[in-house]
CSV table of C-alpha atoms and ligand atoms in Angstrom, one decimal:
chain,number,residue,atom,x,y,z
A,1,MET,CA,0.0,0.0,0.0
A,2,SER,CA,1.3,3.5,-0.8
A,3,ALA,CA,0.5,6.4,1.6
A,4,THR,CA,-1.6,9.3,0.7
A,5,ILE,CA,0.8,12.2,0.2
A,6,ILE,CA,-0.3,15.3,2.2
A,7,ASP,CA,0.3,18.2,-0.1
A,8,GLY,CA,1.5,21.0,2.2
A,9,LYS,CA,2.0,23.4,-0.7
A,10,ALA,CA,-1.7,23.1,-1.8
A,11,ILE,CA,-3.1,23.3,1.7
A,12,ALA,CA,-0.9,26.3,2.5
A,13,ALA,CA,-1.9,28.0,-0.8
A,14,LYS,CA,-5.6,27.7,0.2
A,15,VAL,CA,-4.9,29.2,3.7
A,16,ARG,CA,-2.9,32.1,2.0
A,17,GLU,CA,-5.7,32.8,-0.4
A,18,GLN,CA,-8.1,33.3,2.5
A,19,ILE,CA,-5.6,35.5,4.3
A,20,ALA,CA,-5.1,37.7,1.2
A,21,ALA,CA,-8.9,38.1,0.9
A,22,ASP,CA,-9.1,39.0,4.7
A,23,VAL,CA,-6.2,41.5,4.3
A,24,GLU,CA,-7.9,43.2,1.5
A,25,LYS,CA,-11.2,43.5,3.4
A,26,MET,CA,-9.4,44.9,6.4
A,27,GLN,CA,-7.8,47.5,4.4
A,28,ALA,CA,-11.0,48.5,2.6
A,29,GLU,CA,-13.1,48.6,5.8
A,30,HIS,CA,-10.6,49.9,8.4
A,31,GLY,CA,-7.8,51.4,6.4
A,32,ILE,CA,-5.3,49.1,8.2
A,33,VAL,CA,-2.6,47.1,6.4
A,34,PRO,CA,-1.2,44.3,8.6
A,35,GLY,CA,2.5,44.6,9.0
A,36,LEU,CA,5.3,42.1,9.9
A,37,ALA,CA,8.7,43.1,11.1
A,38,ALA,CA,11.4,40.5,10.6
A,39,VAL,CA,14.6,40.8,12.7
A,40,LEU,CA,17.7,38.9,11.5
A,41,VAL,CA,20.9,39.1,13.5
A,42,GLY,CA,23.9,37.9,11.5
A,43,GLU,CA,24.1,36.3,8.1
A,44,ASP,CA,23.5,32.7,8.6
A,45,PRO,CA,22.5,31.7,5.0
A,46,ALA,CA,19.6,29.4,6.0
A,47,SER,CA,18.1,31.9,8.4
A,48,ALA,CA,18.5,34.7,5.8
A,49,GLN,CA,16.7,32.5,3.2
A,50,TYR,CA,13.9,31.7,5.7
A,51,VAL,CA,13.4,35.4,6.4
A,52,ARG,CA,13.4,36.2,2.6
A,53,MET,CA,10.7,33.5,2.0
A,54,LYS,CA,8.6,34.9,4.9
A,55,ARG,CA,8.8,38.4,3.7
A,56,LYS,CA,8.0,37.4,0.1
A,57,ALA,CA,4.9,35.5,1.2
A,58,CYS,CA,3.8,38.6,3.2
A,59,GLU,CA,4.0,40.8,0.1
A,60,LYS,CA,2.0,38.3,-2.0
A,61,ALA,CA,-0.8,38.3,0.6
A,62,GLY,CA,-0.9,42.1,0.8
A,63,ILE,CA,0.9,42.2,4.2
A,64,ALA,CA,3.5,44.9,4.7
A,65,SER,CA,6.9,43.5,5.6
A,66,PHE,CA,9.8,45.4,7.3
A,67,GLY,CA,13.2,43.8,7.3
A,68,HIS,CA,15.8,44.6,10.0
A,69,THR,CA,19.2,43.0,9.7
A,70,LEU,CA,21.8,43.6,12.5
A,71,PRO,CA,25.4,42.5,12.4
A,72,VAL,CA,26.4,39.2,13.9
A,73,ASP,CA,28.2,41.0,16.8
A,74,ALA,CA,25.2,43.3,17.6
A,75,SER,CA,25.0,43.8,21.3
A,76,GLN,CA,22.1,42.8,23.6
A,77,GLU,CA,21.3,46.5,24.0
A,78,GLU,CA,21.0,47.0,20.2
A,79,VAL,CA,18.7,44.1,19.7
A,80,GLU,CA,16.5,45.2,22.7
A,81,ALA,CA,16.4,48.7,21.4
A,82,LEU,CA,15.2,47.5,18.0
A,83,VAL,CA,12.5,45.3,19.6
A,84,LYS,CA,11.3,48.3,21.7
A,85,GLN,CA,11.1,50.5,18.6
A,86,LEU,CA,9.0,47.8,16.8
A,87,ASN,CA,6.8,47.4,19.8
A,88,ASP,CA,6.0,51.1,19.6
A,89,ASP,CA,5.5,51.2,15.8
A,90,PRO,CA,1.8,51.2,14.9
A,91,LYS,CA,2.5,50.0,11.3
A,92,VAL,CA,3.9,46.7,12.9
A,93,HIS,CA,1.4,44.1,14.1
A,94,GLY,CA,3.8,41.2,14.3
A,95,ILE,CA,7.5,40.9,15.3
A,96,LEU,CA,9.6,37.9,14.3
A,97,VAL,CA,13.0,37.5,15.7
A,98,GLN,CA,14.6,34.8,13.6
A,99,LEU,CA,16.1,32.0,15.7
A,100,PRO,CA,18.7,30.8,16.5
A,101,LEU,CA,20.3,34.0,17.7
A,102,PRO,CA,24.1,34.3,18.0
A,103,LYS,CA,25.3,32.7,21.2
A,104,HIS,CA,26.3,35.9,23.1
A,105,LEU,CA,22.7,37.1,23.0
A,106,ASP,CA,20.1,36.4,25.7
A,107,GLU,CA,17.3,34.8,23.6
A,108,GLU,CA,14.9,34.5,26.5
A,109,LYS,CA,15.1,38.1,27.5
A,110,ILE,CA,14.8,39.3,23.8
A,111,LEU,CA,11.7,37.1,23.2
A,112,SER,CA,10.1,38.3,26.5
A,113,MET,CA,10.5,41.9,25.5
A,114,ILE,CA,8.2,41.5,22.4
A,115,SER,CA,4.8,42.9,23.1
A,116,LEU,CA,2.4,40.0,23.8
A,117,HIS,CA,0.0,41.2,21.1
A,118,LYS,CA,2.8,41.3,18.5
A,119,ASP,CA,4.3,37.9,19.4
A,120,ILE,CA,3.3,36.2,16.2
A,121,ASP,CA,5.8,33.4,16.7
A,122,GLY,CA,4.1,32.6,20.0
A,123,PHE,CA,7.5,32.3,21.8
A,124,HIS,CA,6.9,34.9,24.5
A,125,PRO,CA,7.0,33.1,27.9
A,126,ILE,CA,3.5,34.1,28.7
A,127,ASN,CA,2.1,32.8,25.4
A,128,ILE,CA,4.1,29.6,25.7
A,129,GLY,CA,3.0,29.3,29.3
A,130,ARG,CA,-0.6,29.6,28.4
A,131,LEU,CA,-0.2,27.0,25.7
A,132,ALA,CA,1.3,24.7,28.3
A,133,MET,CA,-1.8,25.0,30.6
A,134,LYS,CA,-5.2,23.5,30.3
A,135,GLY,CA,-8.1,25.9,29.6
A,136,ARG,CA,-5.8,28.9,28.8
A,137,GLU,CA,-5.7,30.7,25.5
A,138,PRO,CA,-2.4,32.0,24.1
A,139,LEU,CA,-2.8,35.0,21.8
A,140,PHE,CA,-0.6,33.2,19.2
A,141,ILE,CA,0.3,29.6,18.6
A,142,PRO,CA,3.8,28.8,17.3
A,143,CYS,CA,3.7,28.5,13.5
A,144,THR,CA,5.4,25.2,12.7
A,145,PRO,CA,3.5,23.1,15.3
A,146,HIS,CA,0.3,24.8,14.4
A,147,GLY,CA,0.9,23.9,10.8
A,148,VAL,CA,1.5,20.3,11.8
A,149,ILE,CA,-1.9,20.2,13.4
A,150,VAL,CA,-3.6,21.8,10.4
A,151,LEU,CA,-2.0,19.3,8.1
A,152,LEU,CA,-3.2,16.4,10.3
A,153,GLU,CA,-6.7,17.8,10.4
A,154,GLU,CA,-6.8,18.4,6.7
A,155,ALA,CA,-5.6,14.9,6.0
A,156,GLY,CA,-8.5,13.5,8.2
A,157,ALA,CA,-6.5,12.2,11.1
A,158,LYS,CA,-8.5,11.6,14.3
A,159,LEU,CA,-6.5,13.1,17.1
A,160,SER,CA,-8.7,12.4,20.0
A,161,GLY,CA,-7.6,9.1,21.7
A,162,ALA,CA,-4.8,8.6,19.2
A,163,GLU,CA,-1.3,7.5,20.2
A,164,ALA,CA,0.9,10.3,19.1
A,165,VAL,CA,4.7,10.2,19.2
A,166,VAL,CA,6.8,13.4,18.8
A,167,LEU,CA,10.4,12.9,17.9
A,168,GLY,CA,12.3,15.9,19.2
A,169,ARG,CA,11.8,18.3,22.2
A,170,SER,CA,12.8,21.7,20.8
A,171,ASN,CA,11.1,24.9,22.0
A,172,ILE,CA,10.2,25.8,18.4
A,173,VAL,CA,8.6,22.5,17.3
A,174,GLY,CA,8.7,19.4,19.5
A,175,LEU,CA,7.5,20.7,22.8
A,176,PRO,CA,4.7,23.0,21.5
A,177,ALA,CA,3.6,20.3,19.1
A,178,ALA,CA,3.2,17.9,22.0
A,179,MET,CA,1.1,20.4,23.9
A,180,LEU,CA,-1.2,21.0,20.9
A,181,LEU,CA,-1.7,17.3,20.5
A,182,ILE,CA,-2.5,16.9,24.2
A,183,HIS,CA,-5.1,19.7,24.0
A,184,ARG,CA,-6.7,17.7,21.2
A,185,ASP,CA,-6.9,14.6,23.5
A,186,ALA,CA,-4.1,12.6,21.9
A,187,THR,CA,-1.9,10.4,24.2
A,188,VAL,CA,1.5,11.9,23.6
A,189,THR,CA,5.0,10.5,24.0
A,190,VAL,CA,8.0,12.9,23.4
A,191,CYS,CA,11.2,11.2,22.3
A,192,HIS,CA,14.7,12.5,22.4
A,193,SER,CA,18.4,11.4,22.2
A,194,ARG,CA,18.1,9.4,25.5
A,195,THR,CA,14.9,7.5,24.5
A,196,LYS,CA,15.5,3.8,24.6
A,197,ASP,CA,14.5,1.7,21.6
A,198,LEU,CA,13.3,4.6,19.5
A,199,PRO,CA,12.0,2.4,16.6
A,200,ALA,CA,9.8,0.4,19.0
A,201,VAL,CA,8.3,3.6,20.6
A,202,CYS,CA,7.7,5.1,17.1
A,203,ARG,CA,6.0,1.9,15.9
A,204,LYS,CA,3.2,2.4,18.5
A,205,ALA,CA,2.2,5.8,17.0
A,206,ASP,CA,-1.0,6.4,15.1
A,207,ILE,CA,0.5,9.9,14.6
A,208,LEU,CA,4.2,10.4,14.2
A,209,VAL,CA,5.7,13.9,14.1
A,210,ALA,CA,9.4,13.9,13.3
A,211,ALA,CA,11.3,17.0,14.3
A,212,VAL,CA,14.8,15.9,15.1
A,213,GLY,CA,17.0,17.3,12.3
A,214,ARG,CA,18.5,14.0,11.3
A,215,ALA,CA,18.3,13.2,7.6
A,216,GLU,CA,16.1,10.3,6.7
A,217,MET,CA,16.3,8.8,10.3
A,218,VAL,CA,12.8,7.4,10.4
A,219,LYS,CA,12.7,4.1,8.4
A,220,ALA,CA,9.8,2.0,7.2
A,221,ASP,CA,10.2,-0.4,10.2
A,222,TRP,CA,9.7,2.5,12.7
A,223,VAL,CA,6.2,3.1,11.4
A,224,LYS,CA,2.9,1.5,12.2
A,225,PRO,CA,1.0,0.5,9.0
A,226,GLY,CA,-1.5,3.2,8.2
A,227,ALA,CA,0.0,5.8,10.5
A,228,TYR,CA,-0.1,9.6,9.8
A,229,VAL,CA,3.5,10.7,9.5
A,230,ILE,CA,4.4,14.4,9.5
A,231,ASP,CA,8.0,15.2,8.6
A,232,VAL,CA,9.2,18.5,10.0
A,233,GLY,CA,12.8,17.9,9.1
A,234,SER,CA,14.7,19.9,6.5
A,235,ASN,CA,18.3,18.6,6.1
A,236,GLN,CA,20.8,19.3,3.4
A,237,VAL,CA,22.6,16.2,2.2
A,238,GLU,CA,25.4,15.9,-0.4
A,239,ASP,CA,24.2,14.9,-3.9
A,240,PRO,CA,26.8,15.0,-6.6
A,241,SER,CA,24.1,14.3,-9.2
A,242,SER,CA,22.5,17.6,-8.5
A,243,ASP,CA,23.8,20.9,-10.0
A,244,LYS,CA,24.2,22.4,-6.6
A,245,GLY,CA,25.9,19.4,-5.2
A,246,TYR,CA,23.3,18.9,-2.5
A,247,ARG,CA,19.6,18.3,-2.0
A,248,TRP,CA,17.1,18.7,0.8
A,249,VAL,CA,15.6,15.8,2.6
A,250,GLY,CA,13.4,15.4,5.7
A,251,ASP,CA,13.8,13.4,8.9
A,252,VAL,CA,11.8,10.6,7.3
A,253,ASP,CA,13.0,8.2,4.7
A,254,PHE,CA,10.2,9.2,2.3
A,255,GLU,CA,10.6,6.4,-0.3
A,256,GLU,CA,10.6,3.7,2.4
A,257,VAL,CA,8.0,5.1,4.7
A,258,LYS,CA,5.4,5.9,1.9
A,259,GLU,CA,5.0,2.1,1.5
A,260,VAL,CA,3.9,1.7,5.1
A,261,ALA,CA,2.3,4.9,6.3
A,262,GLY,CA,-1.3,5.8,5.7
A,263,ALA,CA,-0.6,9.4,5.0
A,264,LEU,CA,2.8,11.2,4.8
A,265,THR,CA,4.1,14.8,4.2
A,266,PRO,CA,6.9,15.2,1.8
A,267,SER,CA,9.9,17.4,2.7
A,268,PRO,CA,10.3,19.8,1.1
A,269,GLY,CA,6.6,20.6,0.2
A,270,GLY,CA,4.9,19.6,3.5
A,271,VAL,CA,5.4,21.5,6.7
A,272,GLY,CA,7.6,24.3,5.4
A,273,PRO,CA,4.9,26.1,3.4
A,274,MET,CA,2.5,25.6,6.3
A,275,THR,CA,4.9,27.4,8.7
A,276,ILE,CA,4.8,30.5,6.5
A,277,ALA,CA,1.0,30.3,6.0
A,278,MET,CA,0.5,30.2,9.8
A,279,LEU,CA,2.9,33.2,10.2
A,280,LEU,CA,0.7,35.2,7.8
A,281,LYS,CA,-2.3,34.1,9.7
A,282,ASN,CA,-0.8,35.2,13.0
A,283,THR,CA,0.2,38.6,11.5
A,284,LEU,CA,-3.4,39.1,10.3
A,285,ARG,CA,-4.5,38.2,13.8
A,286,GLY,CA,-2.1,40.8,15.3
A,287,ALA,CA,-3.8,43.4,13.1
A,288,GLU,CA,-7.3,42.1,14.0
A,289,LEU,CA,-6.4,42.6,17.7
A,290,VAL,CA,-5.9,46.3,16.9
A,291,VAL,CA,-9.0,46.6,14.7
A,292,SER,CA,-11.2,45.0,17.4
A,293,GLY,CA,-9.8,47.4,20.1
A,294,ARG,CA,-8.4,44.5,22.2
A,295,VAL,CA,-5.0,46.3,22.3
B,301,LIG,N1,13.8,29.4,13.3
B,301,LIG,C1,13.3,28.2,12.9
B,301,LIG,N2,12.0,28.2,13.0
B,301,LIG,C2,11.6,29.4,13.4
B,301,LIG,C3,10.3,30.0,13.6
B,301,LIG,O1,9.3,29.4,13.4
B,301,LIG,N3,10.4,31.3,14.1
B,301,LIG,C4,11.6,32.0,14.3
B,301,LIG,N4,11.5,33.2,14.8
B,301,LIG,N5,12.8,31.4,14.1
B,301,LIG,C5,12.8,30.2,13.7
């Protein structure tokens, strides 16, 4: 049996179309154009590429985007001053500080300085704290894990009562993905480098979310037949047959796993486009908070 391929590009395109329509309506009715400010510290090529993609997607949806690049040796004070300036700027409804930051910077302090109602990444300690608790509503949900949930729902996965296994415990993906799955009544196991017999734990999963950053680690015999598999990984591997000398692969061995899983996202073309779509959605929400007078 071959898995249904969950087309993240198509699902994200549908979400983006709706956002573009809502942005146009907001401008017509309230004269407000949602605005996103992206802060990049340093010149890490992958981070710079992600920021470019996010800004381009904003522009396509009619969202204003403001780029701020600081040098790799920018001081804590400089980054904090920029965040304060963006907090005070009425044209900015969402602030994104691209992670990881250079090691000398205090990431927790910088993220905690972003105004709660502009925290479109959902990484502010209060937003993450609310996400971690029952019956509390964060203003924003982190984009990648939110995209994972939308993909599962669009693919028809039943989350309530499902055995879900999340591979990876990062602040950006693994931990918030686990919390979102718990809120939807899945029974969740979070795996990491010290987990014993990883393949056996993964094989129990009706829903498997791979977010470890290890190229093609998840093999066919790690997957329960019929499982929903979401591949968050994006890893560069050498490929002499390609013009660039490399290609991108996920954390899941796509060719093997598609013969066992019930549904599977490709990487690229699965979670990546959804992360961007969710970021646009959160930016629109930031502007809606202003329009509705909540902030
Ligand atoms: N680095 C990798 N993923 C993300 C993300 O979703 N947001 C930010 N700000 N940085 C990231």
